[in-house]
Amino acid sequence: MIMGCNRGAPEPASNAVTALPWDSVLVLARGSTVTWRMWRGDPSINAFIDQWVAPRLVAQYGITLEVVPGQGPGIVNLLVTEREAGARGSTDLLWINGATFASLRREALLLGPWADRLPNAQYVDTASPIIARDFEQDPGGYESPWGQVEYALIYDNARVSSPPRNVTALGAWIDAHPGRFTHDQSFSGMTFLKILMYALAGGAERFQGGFDSLAYVAGRDSVMGWLTRHRASFWRGGATYPAGVAELHRLFANGEIDFSMSNNENEVITKVRQGILPVTARPLLLTDGMLANAHYLGISVNARNPAGAMVVADFLLSPEAQLEKLRPEVWADGSVLDVSRIPEPWRGRFMAQARDQHALSPESLRLHARPEVAPEYHERLTEDWRRMIRANAPR
Amino acid sequence: MISMPTVARRGLLPILLLSAFMPLAILMLVSVGRDWFFPALLPGTIDLTGWRTVLGSGARLRPALIASGVLAVATGVAAMVFGAFAGSAIASARGWRRVVGAGAAFLPVAAPPVAVATGLHATLLGAGLGSSIVGVFIAHLVPACGYTTLYFLGVFTVREGGFEDAARTLGAGVLDVIRRVTIPMMRRELLEAVLLGAIVSWGQVALTLVAGGGRVRTLPLEVMDYLMAGQDQLAATGSLLLAIPPLIAFGVLRLALRNVEMVLP
Amino acid sequence: MTRRWSGLAAFLVAAPVLVGVAYSLFASVGLRGGSGGFSAEPWTAAFADHRLVIGLAWSLWVAAIATAIASLAAILVATLFRSGTRSSGVARFLAVVPLPLPHVAAGVLGVLVLGQSGLLARGAFLAGWIDQPAAMPALIYDRWGIGLILVLAWKEFPFIALIAFSLLAGRGKSLEEAARTLGAHRWAIFRTVTWPVLWRGLAPAVVAVFAFVTGTYEATVLLAPSDPLALPLMTIERYTDIGVASRAEAHVLVLMGLLAGLGAVVLHEAVRAWDRPSA
């Protein structure tokens, strides 16, 4: 797959590290510091990284982990500025996926290929279309998977006893309960629009195989038509939308609206444990299909410590780390490993892993999961929603 | 008969009291509250997780608090020194020079932080100061110096330099005049300028984020992150931490200025 | 003594901003901030979009009203509580207490208090005035930005008040005493002495607040509606969009925001030059 133009950026010497035998990588990494840039907004995730991952990296590999906040476009902006200034890199490891991966590859800001050389890469569930393709892009060894999530709506079963199970029923529910539904303006809200697009315009298959503007226009028109039909019954009459998912959760928790939503099917569980959502909040999948995607780790092209970054990525892919991350009281983030490939005793432990009593079953998740499509769909849908819907608030 | 200003004063005092302490009280409740949903007026559960992240083991907010404090003090002092010189220089200019000078001092105050941040970060990175606390300090100096320069421009515009002139006539050198005449006479203004510069630094979000490349963590950044993630409890705890130290600084300043004309509260 | 340094001082204080402006200019035509190369398209695209004008106008509206409320409140409090009595000192202290609170926190407080499920709404519910959040008048995310204006006015009031206290205790006091000695009435003193001192001294602070508020992001993102979309929200949205291309447009918006702030500065300098041609 063509990843856009590599504009003759000089290949850094650190590229040599990715070709070394694994034992040499381990030796190089020992005693080093790895700077990992990641989203730091969730205390559960922070606790997993700071209190579980970091001490094990010191003990097992002699690696000191330094975590700095940053995500998505912020990472791209930073690496572009660093390159322009000819400055030394400030980051080794990056938590990325989808459009960020596309931008970084287009700007030749990722080191690679290295991901397939990790010893634990052999356990990855490469048969899963969710993991093997990142928004239809071939990771190509430039990023290593470390988790997967599926989109879910959130409802409160104390308020809505029989929630709508598909997009048509949702539309009818909205009309019957004016002012009780909305979505946010950020990434998760736009992902919800993409779910509508799949449901209303012929399923995920219609949009696969790269960006197709004809398919897009047809899909977009269906989405905007659906929104236009129901928006008068949205929260605030569809005149304004919450900025992000945090605002959406706040409206939901305080009973201003009856649904929230999240990119992660288990967010409802962690947020209930944190006291942010009411205990009666539950996840909900629509039978038309929900988007599922994986998230990955990349190494920046100007990384000072690529060897250390590879070792950290490998550790995070280990059955030990993947199992810990999966636990509902830790993070409840989906594993990217194929259980049939991993050795005992880990296989048994994965099988026996207890789930939260309100979590969705793996079967149901698998049944409803739909893969992401090319990042352009997301970008165009966002732009057109802002122009066609948001900017035309009913008076 | 009670005069109208007296009535207004009596009416305003409770409003000022409310404006000063109700927000702090609300933040306090949020910082220890859980399961606090409409229509409850008080939290359903009291829980100290927020404060544990500040005071307990592995306290994540503590390094941010220290970084914020160091930056605020350094920025306040440096911006005061710069502002005093720049403000007096511009105040002494006449005609178009003065207009240009005043306009220049306004620039960093009027410019949106993003306008300053990206270009500045690129420059700092080129100088090897990118994504470091020194780089953030320099970035904070930009708006802080704008504010202190404007402040001293105002101060020196209305102030007559009679005492300095007299001292100079008596043969004192420039440094002597500053040390023995200007500084003692302007103690209040100088301290207020430090406070002004420190507060500009203390509340910065955008400049810290960009110039620090995410590596320099200050309290407002932590608060912003928590807020974006819907962690209102932690955000409220961080906000209180941001509110309390400057109030203590006000108190200390009040004591320090006891013998000087009281303007500050 | 320092007259000849005025040029250097002006340069030093403005230079970092000029660097930033230069970067934004280059970035706005695709010469910085990613791959691409020269293109005037970000400018034509930004100006072809009526949302830019609407967003700018909305931000100026919010900034003007919030600054006006904060200034009037500061003048009122400063003139009423300028005496050396204990209660006046307490009032001055209370007025500046919110000063160090960051704008982020002010925004959260706005949501917690003014939102349709906020503390005001909860009070109204307990009093039996409303039966659900939707029955509460929308004070945040509202078309006119009422909640945002209230929060910003409250947040900027202490800064202007602090400077007003300083003015009245310094020059204002001696001038007023002189006027009183000459037998002037209270209202006459206010009109001819206090007010001119206050407005001349406060003008720079008021202009600074106006310019700052026009471009402020933190409270705006928490309290403003999505249509009209305020200029700072539009800017950051473009800046953090996924495609690198929209970053150029973000820099166009950054320069527009800067121009809005500078407009206020130029106006201020012009009025000042007219007011005191000799200075």
JSON list of N, CA and C in Angstrom, two decimals, chain A residues 99-148:
[
{"chain": "A", "resi": 99, "resn": "ALA", "atom": "N", "xyz": [-5.89, 8.08, 11.81]},
{"chain": "A", "resi": 99, "resn": "ALA", "atom": "CA", "xyz": [-5.49, 9.29, 11.08]},
{"chain": "A", "resi": 99, "resn": "ALA", "atom": "C", "xyz": [-4.14, 9.82, 11.54]},
{"chain": "A", "resi": 100, "resn": "THR", "atom": "N", "xyz": [-3.82, 9.65, 12.83]},
{"chain": "A", "resi": 100, "resn": "THR", "atom": "CA", "xyz": [-2.51, 10.10, 13.30]},
{"chain": "A", "resi": 100, "resn": "THR", "atom": "C", "xyz": [-1.41, 9.29, 12.64]},
{"chain": "A", "resi": 101, "resn": "PHE", "atom": "N", "xyz": [-1.63, 7.98, 12.56]},
{"chain": "A", "resi": 101, "resn": "PHE", "atom": "CA", "xyz": [-0.67, 7.12, 11.87]},
{"chain": "A", "resi": 101, "resn": "PHE", "atom": "C", "xyz": [-0.52, 7.57, 10.42]},
{"chain": "A", "resi": 102, "resn": "ALA", "atom": "N", "xyz": [-1.64, 7.86, 9.76]},
{"chain": "A", "resi": 102, "resn": "ALA", "atom": "CA", "xyz": [-1.59, 8.29, 8.37]},
{"chain": "A", "resi": 102, "resn": "ALA", "atom": "C", "xyz": [-0.79, 9.58, 8.23]},
{"chain": "A", "resi": 103, "resn": "SER", "atom": "N", "xyz": [-1.07, 10.56, 9.09]},
{"chain": "A", "resi": 103, "resn": "SER", "atom": "CA", "xyz": [-0.35, 11.84, 9.03]},
{"chain": "A", "resi": 103, "resn": "SER", "atom": "C", "xyz": [1.15, 11.64, 9.27]},
{"chain": "A", "resi": 104, "resn": "LEU", "atom": "N", "xyz": [1.47, 10.85, 10.28]},
{"chain": "A", "resi": 104, "resn": "LEU", "atom": "CA", "xyz": [2.89, 10.65, 10.61]},
{"chain": "A", "resi": 104, "resn": "LEU", "atom": "C", "xyz": [3.62, 9.93, 9.48]},
{"chain": "A", "resi": 105, "resn": "ARG", "atom": "N", "xyz": [2.95, 8.96, 8.85]},
{"chain": "A", "resi": 105, "resn": "ARG", "atom": "CA", "xyz": [3.58, 8.25, 7.73]},
{"chain": "A", "resi": 105, "resn": "ARG", "atom": "C", "xyz": [3.74, 9.18, 6.54]},
{"chain": "A", "resi": 106, "resn": "ARG", "atom": "N", "xyz": [2.69, 10.00, 6.29]},
{"chain": "A", "resi": 106, "resn": "ARG", "atom": "CA", "xyz": [2.75, 10.92, 5.16]},
{"chain": "A", "resi": 106, "resn": "ARG", "atom": "C", "xyz": [3.91, 11.90, 5.33]},
{"chain": "A", "resi": 107, "resn": "GLU", "atom": "N", "xyz": [4.14, 12.31, 6.58]},
{"chain": "A", "resi": 107, "resn": "GLU", "atom": "CA", "xyz": [5.22, 13.26, 6.84]},
{"chain": "A", "resi": 107, "resn": "GLU", "atom": "C", "xyz": [6.55, 12.55, 7.13]},
{"chain": "A", "resi": 108, "resn": "ALA", "atom": "N", "xyz": [6.59, 11.22, 6.96]},
{"chain": "A", "resi": 108, "resn": "ALA", "atom": "CA", "xyz": [7.81, 10.44, 7.19]},
{"chain": "A", "resi": 108, "resn": "ALA", "atom": "C", "xyz": [8.37, 10.68, 8.59]},
{"chain": "A", "resi": 109, "resn": "LEU", "atom": "N", "xyz": [7.49, 10.63, 9.61]},
{"chain": "A", "resi": 109, "resn": "LEU", "atom": "CA", "xyz": [7.92, 10.91, 10.97]},
{"chain": "A", "resi": 109, "resn": "LEU", "atom": "C", "xyz": [7.97, 9.66, 11.85]},
{"chain": "A", "resi": 110, "resn": "LEU", "atom": "N", "xyz": [7.75, 8.49, 11.24]},
{"chain": "A", "resi": 110, "resn": "LEU", "atom": "CA", "xyz": [7.80, 7.26, 12.03]},
{"chain": "A", "resi": 110, "resn": "LEU", "atom": "C", "xyz": [9.01, 6.43, 11.63]},
{"chain": "A", "resi": 111, "resn": "LEU", "atom": "N", "xyz": [9.59, 5.78, 12.64]},
{"chain": "A", "resi": 111, "resn": "LEU", "atom": "CA", "xyz": [10.71, 4.89, 12.42]},
{"chain": "A", "resi": 111, "resn": "LEU", "atom": "C", "xyz": [10.16, 3.50, 12.04]},
{"chain": "A", "resi": 112, "resn": "GLY", "atom": "N", "xyz": [10.90, 2.80, 11.21]},
{"chain": "A", "resi": 112, "resn": "GLY", "atom": "CA", "xyz": [10.44, 1.45, 10.91]},
{"chain": "A", "resi": 112, "resn": "GLY", "atom": "C", "xyz": [11.09, 0.90, 9.66]},
{"chain": "A", "resi": 113, "resn": "PRO", "atom": "N", "xyz": [10.75, -0.35, 9.33]},
{"chain": "A", "resi": 113, "resn": "PRO", "atom": "CA", "xyz": [9.85, -1.24, 10.08]},
{"chain": "A", "resi": 113, "resn": "PRO", "atom": "C", "xyz": [10.57, -1.96, 11.23]},
{"chain": "A", "resi": 114, "resn": "TRP", "atom": "N", "xyz": [9.84, -2.14, 12.35]},
{"chain": "A", "resi": 114, "resn": "TRP", "atom": "CA", "xyz": [10.42, -2.81, 13.50]},
{"chain": "A", "resi": 114, "resn": "TRP", "atom": "C", "xyz": [9.42, -3.72, 14.21]},
{"chain": "A", "resi": 115, "resn": "ALA", "atom": "N", "xyz": [8.12, -3.46, 14.04]},
{"chain": "A", "resi": 115, "resn": "ALA", "atom": "CA", "xyz": [7.12, -4.09, 14.90]},
{"chain": "A", "resi": 115, "resn": "ALA", "atom": "C", "xyz": [7.11, -5.62, 14.77]},
{"chain": "A", "resi": 116, "resn": "ASP", "atom": "N", "xyz": [7.35, -6.12, 13.55]},
{"chain": "A", "resi": 116, "resn": "ASP", "atom": "CA", "xyz": [7.27, -7.56, 13.37]},
{"chain": "A", "resi": 116, "resn": "ASP", "atom": "C", "xyz": [8.48, -8.27, 13.97]},
{"chain": "A", "resi": 117, "resn": "ARG", "atom": "N", "xyz": [9.47, -7.52, 14.39]},
{"chain": "A", "resi": 117, "resn": "ARG", "atom": "CA", "xyz": [10.66, -8.13, 14.95]},
{"chain": "A", "resi": 117, "resn": "ARG", "atom": "C", "xyz": [10.54, -8.36, 16.47]},
{"chain": "A", "resi": 118, "resn": "LEU", "atom": "N", "xyz": [9.47, -7.88, 17.06]},
{"chain": "A", "resi": 118, "resn": "LEU", "atom": "CA", "xyz": [9.30, -8.08, 18.50]},
{"chain": "A", "resi": 118, "resn": "LEU", "atom": "C", "xyz": [9.00, -9.55, 18.77]},
{"chain": "A", "resi": 119, "resn": "PRO", "atom": "N", "xyz": [9.68, -10.15, 19.76]},
{"chain": "A", "resi": 119, "resn": "PRO", "atom": "CA", "xyz": [9.42, -11.56, 20.06]},
{"chain": "A", "resi": 119, "resn": "PRO", "atom": "C", "xyz": [7.94, -11.85, 20.34]},
{"chain": "A", "resi": 120, "resn": "ASN", "atom": "N", "xyz": [7.26, -10.96, 21.03]},
{"chain": "A", "resi": 120, "resn": "ASN", "atom": "CA", "xyz": [5.86, -11.22, 21.38]},
{"chain": "A", "resi": 120, "resn": "ASN", "atom": "C", "xyz": [4.90, -11.00, 20.20]},
{"chain": "A", "resi": 121, "resn": "ALA", "atom": "N", "xyz": [5.43, -10.50, 19.07]},
{"chain": "A", "resi": 121, "resn": "ALA", "atom": "CA", "xyz": [4.57, -10.27, 17.91]},
{"chain": "A", "resi": 121, "resn": "ALA", "atom": "C", "xyz": [3.98, -11.59, 17.40]},
{"chain": "A", "resi": 122, "resn": "GLN", "atom": "N", "xyz": [4.64, -12.70, 17.72]},
{"chain": "A", "resi": 122, "resn": "GLN", "atom": "CA", "xyz": [4.14, -14.01, 17.25]},
{"chain": "A", "resi": 122, "resn": "GLN", "atom": "C", "xyz": [2.76, -14.36, 17.83]},
{"chain": "A", "resi": 123, "resn": "TYR", "atom": "N", "xyz": [2.39, -13.74, 18.96]},
{"chain": "A", "resi": 123, "resn": "TYR", "atom": "CA", "xyz": [1.11, -14.07, 19.58]},
{"chain": "A", "resi": 123, "resn": "TYR", "atom": "C", "xyz": [-0.04, -13.21, 19.08]},
{"chain": "A", "resi": 124, "resn": "VAL", "atom": "N", "xyz": [0.27, -12.17, 18.29]},
{"chain": "A", "resi": 124, "resn": "VAL", "atom": "CA", "xyz": [-0.76, -11.22, 17.87]},
{"chain": "A", "resi": 124, "resn": "VAL", "atom": "C", "xyz": [-1.80, -11.91, 17.00]},
{"chain": "A", "resi": 125, "resn": "ASP", "atom": "N", "xyz": [-3.04, -11.54, 17.20]},
{"chain": "A", "resi": 125, "resn": "ASP", "atom": "CA", "xyz": [-4.16, -12.11, 16.43]},
{"chain": "A", "resi": 125, "resn": "ASP", "atom": "C", "xyz": [-4.19, -11.48, 15.04]},
{"chain": "A", "resi": 126, "resn": "THR", "atom": "N", "xyz": [-3.28, -11.94, 14.19]},
{"chain": "A", "resi": 126, "resn": "THR", "atom": "CA", "xyz": [-3.15, -11.32, 12.86]},
{"chain": "A", "resi": 126, "resn": "THR", "atom": "C", "xyz": [-4.32, -11.64, 11.95]},
{"chain": "A", "resi": 127, "resn": "ALA", "atom": "N", "xyz": [-5.13, -12.64, 12.34]},
{"chain": "A", "resi": 127, "resn": "ALA", "atom": "CA", "xyz": [-6.29, -12.98, 11.51]},
{"chain": "A", "resi": 127, "resn": "ALA", "atom": "C", "xyz": [-7.41, -11.97, 11.69]},
{"chain": "A", "resi": 128, "resn": "SER", "atom": "N", "xyz": [-7.38, -11.20, 12.79]},
{"chain": "A", "resi": 128, "resn": "SER", "atom": "CA", "xyz": [-8.45, -10.23, 13.03]},
{"chain": "A", "resi": 128, "resn": "SER", "atom": "C", "xyz": [-8.28, -9.03, 12.11]},
{"chain": "A", "resi": 129, "resn": "PRO", "atom": "N", "xyz": [-9.33, -8.72, 11.34]},
{"chain": "A", "resi": 129, "resn": "PRO", "atom": "CA", "xyz": [-9.24, -7.56, 10.45]},
{"chain": "A", "resi": 129, "resn": "PRO", "atom": "C", "xyz": [-9.13, -6.25, 11.24]},
{"chain": "A", "resi": 130, "resn": "ILE", "atom": "N", "xyz": [-9.61, -6.27, 12.49]},
{"chain": "A", "resi": 130, "resn": "ILE", "atom": "CA", "xyz": [-9.55, -5.07, 13.32]},
{"chain": "A", "resi": 130, "resn": "ILE", "atom": "C", "xyz": [-8.09, -4.73, 13.65]},
{"chain": "A", "resi": 131, "resn": "ILE", "atom": "N", "xyz": [-7.28, -5.78, 13.87]},
{"chain": "A", "resi": 131, "resn": "ILE", "atom": "CA", "xyz": [-5.91, -5.56, 14.31]},
{"chain": "A", "resi": 131, "resn": "ILE", "atom": "C", "xyz": [-4.95, -5.46, 13.12]},
{"chain": "A", "resi": 132, "resn": "ALA", "atom": "N", "xyz": [-5.19, -6.27, 12.10]},
{"chain": "A", "resi": 132, "resn": "ALA", "atom": "CA", "xyz": [-4.24, -6.34, 10.99]},
{"chain": "A", "resi": 132, "resn": "ALA", "atom": "C", "xyz": [-4.27, -5.07, 10.14]},
{"chain": "A", "resi": 133, "resn": "ARG", "atom": "N", "xyz": [-5.37, -4.35, 10.18]},
{"chain": "A", "resi": 133, "resn": "ARG", "atom": "CA", "xyz": [-5.49, -3.11, 9.40]},
{"chain": "A", "resi": 133, "resn": "ARG", "atom": "C", "xyz": [-5.86, -1.97, 10.33]},
{"chain": "A", "resi": 134, "resn": "ASP", "atom": "N", "xyz": [-5.14, -0.88, 10.23]},
{"chain": "A", "resi": 134, "resn": "ASP", "atom": "CA", "xyz": [-5.41, 0.31, 11.04]},
{"chain": "A", "resi": 134, "resn": "ASP", "atom": "C", "xyz": [-6.11, 1.31, 10.14]},
{"chain": "A", "resi": 135, "resn": "PHE", "atom": "N", "xyz": [-7.44, 1.41, 10.27]},
{"chain": "A", "resi": 135, "resn": "PHE", "atom": "CA", "xyz": [-8.21, 2.26, 9.35]},
{"chain": "A", "resi": 135, "resn": "PHE", "atom": "C", "xyz": [-7.82, 1.93, 7.90]},
{"chain": "A", "resi": 136, "resn": "GLU", "atom": "N", "xyz": [-7.82, 0.64, 7.61]},
{"chain": "A", "resi": 136, "resn": "GLU", "atom": "CA", "xyz": [-7.50, 0.13, 6.27]},
{"chain": "A", "resi": 136, "resn": "GLU", "atom": "C", "xyz": [-6.05, 0.29, 5.86]},
{"chain": "A", "resi": 137, "resn": "GLN", "atom": "N", "xyz": [-5.22, 0.83, 6.73]},
{"chain": "A", "resi": 137, "resn": "GLN", "atom": "CA", "xyz": [-3.81, 0.96, 6.36]},
{"chain": "A", "resi": 137, "resn": "GLN", "atom": "C", "xyz": [-3.04, -0.24, 6.88]},
{"chain": "A", "resi": 138, "resn": "ASP", "atom": "N", "xyz": [-2.05, -0.63, 6.11]},
{"chain": "A", "resi": 138, "resn": "ASP", "atom": "CA", "xyz": [-1.16, -1.69, 6.54]},
{"chain": "A", "resi": 138, "resn": "ASP", "atom": "C", "xyz": [-0.14, -1.09, 7.50]},
{"chain": "A", "resi": 139, "resn": "PRO", "atom": "N", "xyz": [-0.13, -1.54, 8.76]},
{"chain": "A", "resi": 139, "resn": "PRO", "atom": "CA", "xyz": [0.87, -0.97, 9.68]},
{"chain": "A", "resi": 139, "resn": "PRO", "atom": "C", "xyz": [2.29, -1.13, 9.15]},
{"chain": "A", "resi": 140, "resn": "GLY", "atom": "N", "xyz": [2.52, -2.18, 8.37]},
{"chain": "A", "resi": 140, "resn": "GLY", "atom": "CA", "xyz": [3.81, -2.35, 7.70]},
{"chain": "A", "resi": 140, "resn": "GLY", "atom": "C", "xyz": [5.01, -2.37, 8.61]},
{"chain": "A", "resi": 141, "resn": "GLY", "atom": "N", "xyz": [4.79, -2.74, 9.88]},
{"chain": "A", "resi": 141, "resn": "GLY", "atom": "CA", "xyz": [5.91, -2.79, 10.80]},
{"chain": "A", "resi": 141, "resn": "GLY", "atom": "C", "xyz": [6.27, -1.43, 11.40]},
{"chain": "A", "resi": 142, "resn": "TYR", "atom": "N", "xyz": [5.51, -0.38, 11.06]},
{"chain": "A", "resi": 142, "resn": "TYR", "atom": "CA", "xyz": [5.77, 0.96, 11.59]},
{"chain": "A", "resi": 142, "resn": "TYR", "atom": "C", "xyz": [4.98, 1.23, 12.87]},
{"chain": "A", "resi": 143, "resn": "GLU", "atom": "N", "xyz": [4.13, 0.32, 13.26]},
{"chain": "A", "resi": 143, "resn": "GLU", "atom": "CA", "xyz": [3.45, 0.43, 14.54]},
{"chain": "A", "resi": 143, "resn": "GLU", "atom": "C", "xyz": [3.09, -0.98, 15.00]},
{"chain": "A", "resi": 144, "resn": "SER", "atom": "N", "xyz": [3.06, -1.13, 16.33]},
{"chain": "A", "resi": 144, "resn": "SER", "atom": "CA", "xyz": [2.78, -2.43, 16.92]},
{"chain": "A", "resi": 144, "resn": "SER", "atom": "C", "xyz": [1.48, -2.34, 17.71]},
{"chain": "A", "resi": 145, "resn": "PRO", "atom": "N", "xyz": [0.53, -3.26, 17.49]},
{"chain": "A", "resi": 145, "resn": "PRO", "atom": "CA", "xyz": [-0.75, -3.16, 18.19]},
{"chain": "A", "resi": 145, "resn": "PRO", "atom": "C", "xyz": [-0.59, -3.39, 19.68]},
{"chain": "A", "resi": 146, "resn": "TRP", "atom": "N", "xyz": [-1.44, -2.75, 20.48]},
{"chain": "A", "resi": 146, "resn": "TRP", "atom": "CA", "xyz": [-1.39, -3.09, 21.92]},
{"chain": "A", "resi": 146, "resn": "TRP", "atom": "C", "xyz": [-2.74, -3.05, 22.58]},
{"chain": "A", "resi": 147, "resn": "GLY", "atom": "N", "xyz": [-3.81, -2.78, 21.84]},
{"chain": "A", "resi": 147, "resn": "GLY", "atom": "CA", "xyz": [-5.13, -2.86, 22.45]},
{"chain": "A", "resi": 147, "resn": "GLY", "atom": "C", "xyz": [-6.20, -2.68, 21.41]},
{"chain": "A", "resi": 148, "resn": "GLN", "atom": "N", "xyz": [-7.42, -3.10, 21.74]},
{"chain": "A", "resi": 148, "resn": "GLN", "atom": "CA", "xyz": [-8.52, -2.85, 20.82]},
{"chain": "A", "resi": 148, "resn": "GLN", "atom": "C", "xyz": [-9.79, -2.54, 21.59]}
]
